[in-house]
Tab-separated table of C-alpha atoms and ligand atoms in Angstrom:
chain	number	residue	atom	x	y	z
A	1	MET	CA	-0.110	28.913	1.818
A	2	LYS	CA	-1.996	25.788	3.098
A	3	THR	CA	-0.475	23.681	5.891
A	4	TYR	CA	-0.986	20.044	5.447
A	5	LYS	CA	-1.531	18.272	8.895
A	6	ILE	CA	0.040	14.840	9.260
A	7	ALA	CA	-0.478	12.408	12.041
A	8	VAL	CA	2.687	10.297	12.307
A	9	ILE	CA	2.579	6.794	13.988
A	10	ALA	CA	5.921	5.353	13.745
A	11	GLY	CA	4.746	2.046	15.354
A	12	ASP	CA	6.935	-0.791	16.154
A	13	GLY	CA	10.534	-2.279	15.181
A	14	ILE	CA	12.022	-0.560	12.224
A	15	GLY	CA	8.975	1.719	11.886
A	16	LYS	CA	10.737	3.765	14.371
A	17	GLU	CA	13.830	3.798	12.293
A	18	VAL	CA	12.486	4.497	8.867
A	19	VAL	CA	9.857	6.998	9.833
A	20	PRO	CA	12.516	9.760	10.850
A	21	GLU	CA	14.163	9.275	7.406
A	22	GLY	CA	10.735	9.591	5.610
A	23	LEU	CA	10.093	12.910	7.521
A	24	ARG	CA	13.742	14.116	6.819
A	25	VAL	CA	12.980	13.709	3.136
A	26	LEU	CA	9.522	15.170	3.338
A	27	ASP	CA	11.058	18.190	4.990
A	28	ALA	CA	13.728	18.583	2.360
A	29	ALA	CA	10.949	18.381	-0.426
A	30	ALA	CA	8.834	20.836	1.587
A	31	LYS	CA	11.657	23.420	1.876
A	32	ARG	CA	12.521	23.196	-1.943
A	33	PHE	CA	8.938	23.532	-3.171
A	34	ARG	CA	7.522	25.771	-0.416
A	35	ILE	CA	5.082	23.499	1.156
A	36	ASN	CA	4.038	23.637	4.739
A	37	LEU	CA	3.818	20.313	6.593
A	38	SER	CA	2.893	19.995	10.292
A	39	TYR	CA	3.445	16.942	12.146
A	40	LYS	CA	1.898	15.376	15.348
A	41	HIS	CA	3.435	12.105	16.664
A	42	PHE	CA	1.375	9.311	18.164
A	43	ASP	CA	2.951	6.587	20.168
A	44	TRP	CA	0.507	3.971	19.266
A	45	SER	CA	2.175	0.577	18.937
A	46	CYS	CA	2.508	-3.066	20.401
A	47	GLU	CA	4.477	-1.383	23.281
A	48	THR	CA	1.515	0.945	23.976
A	49	TYR	CA	-0.503	-2.320	24.039
A	50	ALA	CA	1.545	-3.972	26.546
A	51	LYS	CA	1.182	-0.991	28.895
A	52	THR	CA	-2.588	-0.077	28.217
A	53	GLY	CA	-4.124	-3.270	26.662
A	54	LYS	CA	-5.083	-0.984	23.731
A	55	MET	CA	-3.332	-0.460	20.441
A	56	MET	CA	-4.884	3.077	20.351
A	57	PRO	CA	-7.062	4.867	22.803
A	58	ASP	CA	-10.816	4.605	22.634
A	59	ASP	CA	-11.174	7.933	20.911
A	60	GLY	CA	-8.181	7.299	18.627
A	61	LEU	CA	-10.087	7.523	15.331
A	62	GLU	CA	-11.655	10.820	16.523
A	63	GLN	CA	-8.107	12.065	17.174
A	64	LEU	CA	-7.005	11.354	13.689
A	65	ARG	CA	-10.012	12.541	12.021
A	66	PRO	CA	-8.873	16.310	11.462
A	67	PHE	CA	-5.639	15.441	9.855
A	68	ASP	CA	-4.969	15.514	6.050
A	69	ALA	CA	-3.034	12.254	6.255
A	70	ILE	CA	-1.571	9.568	8.344
A	71	PHE	CA	2.106	8.555	7.889
A	72	LEU	CA	2.416	5.218	9.331
A	73	GLY	CA	5.746	3.041	9.796
A	74	ALA	CA	4.614	-0.428	10.771
A	75	VAL	CA	2.881	-2.176	13.547
A	76	GLY	CA	3.334	-5.619	15.025
A	77	TYR	CA	5.744	-7.048	17.248
A	78	PRO	CA	6.466	-10.551	18.855
A	79	GLY	CA	4.475	-10.963	21.991
A	80	VAL	CA	1.346	-9.239	20.693
A	81	PRO	CA	-0.863	-11.520	18.355
A	82	ASP	CA	-0.860	-10.083	14.916
A	83	HIS	CA	-4.704	-10.072	14.624
A	84	ILE	CA	-4.628	-7.748	17.704
A	85	SER	CA	-2.261	-5.232	16.243
A	86	LEU	CA	-3.929	-5.407	12.795
A	87	TRP	CA	-7.683	-5.301	13.901
A	88	GLY	CA	-6.776	-2.809	16.864
A	89	LEU	CA	-5.142	-0.084	14.593
A	90	LEU	CA	-4.718	-0.649	10.952
A	91	ILE	CA	-8.010	-2.115	9.928
A	92	PRO	CA	-10.213	0.256	11.913
A	93	ILE	CA	-8.327	3.239	10.411
A	94	ARG	CA	-8.660	1.892	6.725
A	95	ARG	CA	-12.503	1.127	7.168
A	96	SER	CA	-13.712	4.132	9.236
A	97	PHE	CA	-11.962	6.515	6.929
A	98	GLN	CA	-13.280	4.826	3.824
A	99	GLN	CA	-9.709	4.197	2.476
A	100	TYR	CA	-11.225	1.817	-0.041
A	101	VAL	CA	-8.210	1.920	-2.337
A	102	ASN	CA	-4.980	0.247	-1.507
A	103	LEU	CA	-2.472	1.332	-4.212
A	104	ARG	CA	0.958	-0.232	-4.492
A	105	PRO	CA	3.163	0.776	-7.310
A	106	VAL	CA	5.726	-1.775	-8.566
A	107	ARG	CA	8.550	-0.521	-10.406
A	108	LEU	CA	11.950	-2.019	-11.019
A	109	LEU	CA	14.503	0.621	-10.312
A	110	LYS	CA	17.950	0.763	-11.388
A	111	GLY	CA	20.519	-0.650	-8.956
A	112	VAL	CA	17.934	-3.075	-7.589
A	113	GLU	CA	18.264	-6.807	-8.453
A	114	THR	CA	15.136	-8.546	-9.515
A	115	PRO	CA	14.917	-12.460	-8.771
A	116	LEU	CA	13.710	-12.601	-12.457
A	117	ARG	CA	16.374	-13.180	-15.100
A	118	ASN	CA	17.008	-10.644	-17.748
A	119	ARG	CA	14.586	-8.065	-16.611
A	120	GLN	CA	15.648	-4.358	-17.046
A	121	PRO	CA	14.297	-1.215	-15.533
A	122	GLY	CA	11.258	-0.004	-17.577
A	123	GLU	CA	10.054	-3.515	-18.138
A	124	ILE	CA	8.359	-3.758	-14.666
A	125	ASP	CA	6.338	-0.711	-14.017
A	126	PHE	CA	2.711	-1.354	-13.029
A	127	CYS	CA	0.244	-0.593	-10.092
A	128	VAL	CA	-1.807	-2.997	-8.036
A	129	VAL	CA	-5.052	-1.532	-6.975
A	130	ARG	CA	-6.557	-3.443	-3.988
A	131	GLU	CA	-10.111	-3.213	-2.676
A	132	ASN	CA	-9.487	-2.251	0.864
A	133	ASN	CA	-12.762	-2.216	2.725
A	134	GLU	CA	-14.872	-5.253	2.085
A	135	GLY	CA	-14.663	-8.490	0.090
A	136	GLU	CA	-13.188	-11.540	1.652
A	137	TYR	CA	-11.831	-9.721	4.764
A	138	SER	CA	-15.036	-9.285	6.649
A	139	ASP	CA	-15.960	-10.071	10.250
A	140	VAL	CA	-19.271	-11.596	9.394
A	141	GLY	CA	-19.222	-15.272	10.261
A	142	GLY	CA	-18.926	-17.397	13.097
A	143	ARG	CA	-18.077	-20.750	14.847
A	144	ILE	CA	-20.242	-23.227	16.357
A	145	PHE	CA	-19.855	-26.648	17.958
A	146	ASN	CA	-16.250	-25.638	19.026
A	147	GLY	CA	-13.983	-28.692	19.921
A	148	THR	CA	-16.676	-31.322	18.655
A	149	GLU	CA	-16.727	-33.470	15.692
A	150	GLU	CA	-19.433	-31.115	14.358
A	151	GLU	CA	-17.199	-28.104	14.599
A	152	LEU	CA	-17.985	-25.475	11.920
A	153	ALA	CA	-16.438	-22.195	10.854
A	154	MET	CA	-17.844	-19.828	8.289
A	155	GLN	CA	-16.773	-16.569	6.982
A	156	GLN	CA	-18.901	-14.354	4.466
A	157	THR	CA	-17.358	-12.622	1.528
A	158	ILE	CA	-19.056	-9.320	0.980
A	159	PHE	CA	-19.179	-7.587	-2.386
A	160	THR	CA	-21.460	-4.526	-2.733
A	161	ARG	CA	-22.052	-2.828	-6.030
A	162	ARG	CA	-21.047	0.491	-4.401
A	163	GLY	CA	-17.758	-0.947	-3.183
A	164	VAL	CA	-16.982	-2.917	-6.349
A	165	ASP	CA	-17.736	0.039	-8.736
A	166	ARG	CA	-15.764	2.653	-6.931
A	167	ILE	CA	-12.668	0.511	-6.800
A	168	LEU	CA	-12.896	-0.485	-10.489
A	169	ARG	CA	-13.596	3.151	-11.357
A	170	TYR	CA	-10.446	4.244	-9.568
A	171	ALA	CA	-8.394	1.736	-11.473
A	172	PHE	CA	-9.800	2.728	-14.898
A	173	GLU	CA	-9.118	6.603	-13.823
A	174	LEU	CA	-5.563	5.700	-12.748
A	175	ALA	CA	-4.881	3.800	-15.957
A	176	ARG	CA	-5.877	6.844	-18.014
A	177	THR	CA	-2.850	8.646	-16.344
A	178	ARG	CA	-0.564	5.756	-17.331
A	179	LYS	CA	-0.681	3.374	-20.235
A	180	SER	CA	-4.445	3.139	-20.330
A	181	HIS	CA	-4.662	-0.656	-19.658
A	182	VAL	CA	-6.535	-2.424	-16.784
A	183	THR	CA	-6.207	-5.989	-15.846
A	184	SER	CA	-8.820	-7.496	-13.529
A	185	ALA	CA	-8.027	-10.356	-11.173
A	186	THR	CA	-10.963	-12.826	-10.962
A	187	LYS	CA	-11.899	-16.443	-10.057
A	188	SER	CA	-15.200	-16.765	-11.607
A	189	ASN	CA	-14.720	-20.287	-12.400
A	190	GLY	CA	-14.499	-21.561	-8.978
A	191	ILE	CA	-16.196	-18.706	-6.803
A	192	ILE	CA	-19.645	-18.729	-8.446
A	193	TYR	CA	-21.545	-15.911	-7.007
A	194	THR	CA	-19.274	-12.993	-6.100
A	195	MET	CA	-16.714	-13.367	-8.750
A	196	PRO	CA	-19.099	-13.426	-11.731
A	197	PHE	CA	-20.742	-10.351	-10.126
A	198	TRP	CA	-17.211	-8.744	-10.037
A	199	ASP	CA	-16.536	-9.675	-13.723
A	200	GLU	CA	-20.176	-8.158	-14.582
A	201	ARG	CA	-19.269	-4.937	-12.887
A	202	PHE	CA	-16.024	-4.892	-14.626
A	203	ARG	CA	-17.512	-5.140	-17.958
A	204	ALA	CA	-20.018	-2.367	-17.064
A	205	ILE	CA	-17.501	-0.001	-15.861
A	206	SER	CA	-15.173	-0.697	-18.620
A	207	ALA	CA	-17.798	0.563	-21.028
A	208	GLU	CA	-17.391	4.016	-19.318
A	209	PHE	CA	-13.760	3.828	-20.407
A	210	PRO	CA	-13.797	2.942	-24.008
A	211	ASP	CA	-10.281	4.366	-24.494
A	212	VAL	CA	-8.945	2.047	-21.832
A	213	ARG	CA	-7.803	-1.624	-22.867
A	214	THR	CA	-8.781	-4.430	-20.591
A	215	ASP	CA	-7.892	-7.955	-19.641
A	216	GLN	CA	-8.873	-10.351	-17.049
A	217	TYR	CA	-7.296	-13.409	-15.715
A	218	HIS	CA	-8.170	-15.884	-13.013
A	219	ILE	CA	-5.992	-15.384	-10.053
A	220	ASP	CA	-3.990	-18.606	-10.207
A	221	ILE	CA	-2.583	-17.952	-13.753
A	222	LEU	CA	-2.332	-14.222	-13.029
A	223	THR	CA	0.298	-15.067	-10.296
A	224	ALA	CA	2.231	-17.011	-12.963
A	225	HIS	CA	2.036	-14.191	-15.340
A	226	PHE	CA	3.409	-11.745	-12.736
A	227	VAL	CA	6.535	-13.819	-12.723
A	228	ARG	CA	6.794	-14.743	-16.530
A	229	HIS	CA	5.441	-11.574	-18.087
A	230	PRO	CA	5.675	-8.577	-15.641
A	231	ASP	CA	5.856	-6.450	-18.625
A	232	TRP	CA	2.220	-7.155	-19.571
A	233	PHE	CA	0.824	-4.952	-16.793
A	234	ASP	CA	-0.070	-1.390	-16.265
A	235	VAL	CA	-2.952	-1.304	-13.512
A	236	VAL	CA	-4.046	-4.522	-11.971
A	237	VAL	CA	-7.355	-4.358	-9.931
A	238	GLY	CA	-8.434	-7.104	-7.532
A	239	SER	CA	-10.587	-7.775	-4.498
A	240	ASN	CA	-9.366	-7.500	-0.893
A	241	LEU	CA	-7.768	-10.904	-0.808
A	242	PHE	CA	-6.434	-11.333	-4.575
A	243	GLY	CA	-5.057	-7.610	-4.274
A	244	ASP	CA	-3.405	-8.438	-0.997
A	245	ILE	CA	-1.658	-11.459	-2.505
A	246	LEU	CA	-0.752	-9.651	-5.853
A	247	SER	CA	0.532	-6.655	-3.894
A	248	ASP	CA	3.304	-8.754	-2.100
A	249	LEU	CA	4.127	-10.599	-5.139
A	250	GLY	CA	4.453	-7.415	-7.201
A	251	PRO	CA	7.139	-5.858	-4.911
A	252	ALA	CA	8.851	-9.246	-4.766
A	253	VAL	CA	9.417	-9.430	-8.505
A	254	ALA	CA	10.757	-5.844	-8.389
A	255	GLY	CA	13.299	-6.662	-5.882
A	256	SER	CA	13.437	-5.742	-2.149
A	257	ILE	CA	10.248	-5.376	-0.078
A	258	GLY	CA	12.368	-2.667	1.723
A	259	ILE	CA	11.559	-0.175	-1.207
A	260	ALA	CA	8.003	-0.919	-1.834
A	261	PRO	CA	5.584	1.874	-0.879
A	262	SER	CA	1.740	1.947	-0.372
A	263	ALA	CA	-1.290	4.186	0.020
A	264	ASN	CA	-4.560	3.769	1.570
A	265	LEU	CA	-6.617	6.209	-0.176
A	266	ASN	CA	-9.961	7.884	0.458
A	267	PRO	CA	-9.895	9.378	-3.170
A	268	GLN	CA	-12.675	11.964	-2.386
A	269	LYS	CA	-10.725	13.339	0.602
A	270	GLN	CA	-13.605	13.229	3.020
A	271	TYR	CA	-11.230	11.362	5.459
A	272	PRO	CA	-7.537	11.312	5.901
A	273	SER	CA	-5.592	8.771	3.814
A	274	MET	CA	-2.795	6.798	5.270
A	275	PHE	CA	0.618	6.145	3.594
A	276	GLU	CA	2.963	3.262	4.834
A	277	PRO	CA	5.568	1.034	3.401
A	278	VAL	CA	4.572	-2.526	2.330
A	279	HIS	CA	6.849	-4.056	4.744
A	280	GLY	CA	6.203	-4.758	8.448
A	281	SER	CA	8.221	-4.083	11.577
A	282	ALA	CA	11.015	-6.526	10.793
A	283	PRO	CA	11.907	-7.702	14.212
A	284	ASP	CA	14.882	-9.788	12.827
A	285	ILE	CA	16.626	-6.486	11.883
A	286	ALA	CA	15.063	-3.898	14.269
A	287	GLY	CA	17.505	-1.832	16.386
A	288	LYS	CA	20.457	-2.294	14.012
A	289	GLY	CA	20.045	0.849	11.844
A	290	ILE	CA	20.163	-1.173	8.603
A	291	ALA	CA	16.610	-1.084	7.635
A	292	ASN	CA	16.095	0.196	3.940
A	293	PRO	CA	13.961	3.608	4.511
A	294	ILE	CA	13.012	3.810	0.703
A	295	GLY	CA	9.666	2.167	1.208
A	296	GLN	CA	8.838	4.779	3.843
A	297	ILE	CA	10.334	7.650	1.801
A	298	TRP	CA	8.464	6.614	-1.405
A	299	SER	CA	5.178	6.502	0.637
A	300	GLY	CA	5.857	10.040	1.584
A	301	ALA	CA	6.109	10.800	-2.066
A	302	MET	CA	2.693	9.311	-2.661
A	303	MET	CA	1.180	11.343	0.308
A	304	LEU	CA	2.400	14.588	-1.380
A	305	ARG	CA	1.003	13.399	-4.837
A	306	HIS	CA	-2.372	12.716	-3.062
A	307	PHE	CA	-2.143	16.321	-1.715
A	308	GLY	CA	-1.689	17.464	-5.303
A	309	GLU	CA	1.944	18.437	-4.844
A	310	THR	CA	2.963	16.593	-7.919
A	311	GLN	CA	6.384	18.302	-8.462
A	312	ALA	CA	7.602	17.553	-4.948
A	313	ALA	CA	6.369	13.940	-5.372
A	314	ASP	CA	8.131	13.469	-8.701
A	315	ALA	CA	11.398	15.043	-7.318
A	316	ILE	CA	11.506	12.625	-4.362
A	317	GLU	CA	10.989	9.613	-6.773
A	318	ARG	CA	13.838	10.860	-8.978
A	319	ALA	CA	15.958	11.299	-5.905
A	320	ILE	CA	15.314	7.781	-4.801
A	321	GLU	CA	16.232	6.370	-8.123
A	322	GLU	CA	19.424	8.437	-8.254
A	323	VAL	CA	20.537	7.300	-4.818
A	324	LEU	CA	19.693	3.625	-5.416
A	325	ALA	CA	21.723	3.777	-8.634
A	326	THR	CA	24.772	4.649	-6.280
A	327	PRO	CA	26.335	1.420	-4.783
A	328	GLU	CA	27.599	3.274	-1.618
A	329	PHE	CA	23.963	4.439	-0.727
A	330	ARG	CA	22.494	0.815	-0.663
A	331	THR	CA	21.236	-0.954	2.601
A	332	PRO	CA	22.180	-4.688	2.981
A	333	ASP	CA	18.827	-5.794	1.700
A	334	VAL	CA	19.784	-4.504	-1.759
A	335	GLY	CA	23.317	-5.621	-1.680
A	336	GLY	CA	25.143	-2.611	0.134
A	337	LYS	CA	26.497	-1.675	3.582
A	338	ALA	CA	24.857	1.765	4.102
A	339	THR	CA	22.827	2.540	7.198
A	340	THR	CA	19.143	3.664	7.303
A	341	GLU	CA	20.459	7.184	8.055
A	342	ILE	CA	23.002	7.402	5.402
A	343	VAL	CA	20.368	6.572	2.647
A	344	GLY	CA	17.796	9.047	4.177
A	345	LYS	CA	20.453	11.770	4.199
A	346	ALA	CA	21.574	11.069	0.685
A	347	ILE	CA	17.933	11.268	-0.735
A	348	ALA	CA	17.206	14.487	1.395
A	349	GLY	CA	20.564	15.826	0.029
A	350	LYS	CA	19.560	15.412	-3.661
A	351	LEU	CA	16.458	17.531	-2.907
A	352	SER	CA	18.574	20.307	-1.255
A	353	VAL	CA	20.593	21.070	-4.307
B	401	LIG	P1	8.313	-7.775	7.547
B	401	LIG	O1	8.091	-7.077	6.353
B	401	LIG	O2	8.435	-7.077	8.803
B	401	LIG	O3	9.692	-8.691	7.197
B	401	LIG	C1	9.903	-9.615	6.237
B	401	LIG	C2	11.399	-9.856	5.921
B	401	LIG	O4	11.817	-8.655	5.087
B	401	LIG	C3	12.252	-9.640	7.262
B	401	LIG	O5	13.436	-10.654	6.820
B	401	LIG	C4	12.819	-8.267	7.187
B	401	LIG	O6	14.030	-8.208	7.820
B	401	LIG	C5	12.778	-7.859	5.645
B	401	LIG	N1	12.438	-6.322	5.660
B	401	LIG	C6	11.298	-5.871	5.784
B	401	LIG	N2	11.339	-4.590	5.631
B	401	LIG	C7	12.692	-4.210	5.519
B	401	LIG	C8	13.452	-2.984	5.138
B	401	LIG	N3	12.725	-1.809	5.192
B	401	LIG	N4	14.804	-3.173	5.010
B	401	LIG	C9	15.443	-4.381	4.958
B	401	LIG	N5	14.742	-5.478	5.131
B	401	LIG	C10	13.358	-5.453	5.410
B	401	LIG	O7	7.222	-9.006	7.646
B	401	LIG	P2	7.038	-10.167	8.801
B	401	LIG	O8	8.241	-10.567	9.338
B	401	LIG	O9	6.190	-10.941	8.259
B	401	LIG	O10	6.181	-9.327	9.980
B	401	LIG	C11	6.814	-8.542	11.171
B	401	LIG	C12	5.701	-8.007	11.876
B	401	LIG	O11	5.413	-6.915	11.265
B	401	LIG	C13	4.511	-8.796	12.254
B	401	LIG	O12	4.125	-8.515	13.628
B	401	LIG	C14	3.490	-8.392	11.131
B	401	LIG	O13	2.223	-8.610	11.572
B	401	LIG	C15	3.845	-6.998	11.040
B	401	LIG	N6	3.563	-6.417	9.849
B	401	LIG	C16	3.035	-5.141	9.775
B	401	LIG	C17	2.639	-4.483	8.585
B	401	LIG	C18	2.105	-3.121	8.689
B	401	LIG	O14	2.245	-2.396	9.664
B	401	LIG	N7	1.371	-2.559	7.726
B	401	LIG	C19	2.825	-5.138	7.435
B	401	LIG	C20	3.256	-6.539	7.331
B	401	LIG	C21	3.705	-7.036	8.642
B	402	LIG	MG1	-0.390	-8.231	2.800
């Protein structure tokens, strides 16, 4: 039996509270489905930064390289600027390990109230596929004439054919396992070089998947459709910036950010992939034991699915839905009074029976 090696980075704030519940549920699923998981914990965080001046050691990426996956809580805390925590840990991991897919499922679950009127579970069930390695988030650019009237800031957007094609292909392949429909986020009316290129590649790749239906919308009206017609979508693919925006809006229409999971995938498995909730370290509720652990737990299910442990992943997702449907097992963000631990134990308990 293979042992999956997992690097665990709980990080900051509620990351430290939800990760133990994520591991509790993974352990329960592993036991039930006879999977071997081994964990190694890393204390990389803003606290470590305050002590050492670094978010992770110089050889941090080499230390992570041999693992099958990284299970991350959240990083970022008041006192350390967000660009330091992000560019010191998360972004180097995503880029060096070619985690070029950021996958965020959006599903309205029973027991969660959506801010949209009259939407039922089943009507909101789609995935945002965000390009995670290039695009608008590049460090190519600069500033000159600082502090003068001529001051200038410039930042390059980078779209490569390899980078665009591989994210589009991933979206089409994913759609084939779902409802066979891909929507592309574009803005080729305003952004006249990179976005027409994106559209061109979208047409080219869609020709390889004649069985998959396609749509495309400019990002501005697409955000409106997320709110007005969330039932229109199956797989939505976007560049780094557009995907970032859509992947926060998506979970917002499906209720609490506390339940939203995400995966940073290297689909070829040449490098470890990383699984983390969509939310951050939530300093406003950290230390109170009331954070919703479901985003973390669901990310664990995505990790098992990436390993090919489909049955175990399905079982965790079912357990999440059953527990959320029970009012006494809801944390305050979804209208209940339960603690982080009570919810984690309830989900783990469903897997043990
Ligand atoms: P946040 O996601 O931490 O919090 C936003 C709001 O949602 C807060 O009111 C919080 O209490 C609530 N919330 C978040 N997760 C929750 C949960 N599991 N249960 C219940 N309520 C929850 O975003 P914010 O405040 O913008 O960022 C805080 C810190 O986290 C910053 O330093 C930021 O850079 C970092 N961050 C890190 C991310 C990561 O590690 N991938 C992602 C987003 C933010
Ligand atoms: Mg974001």
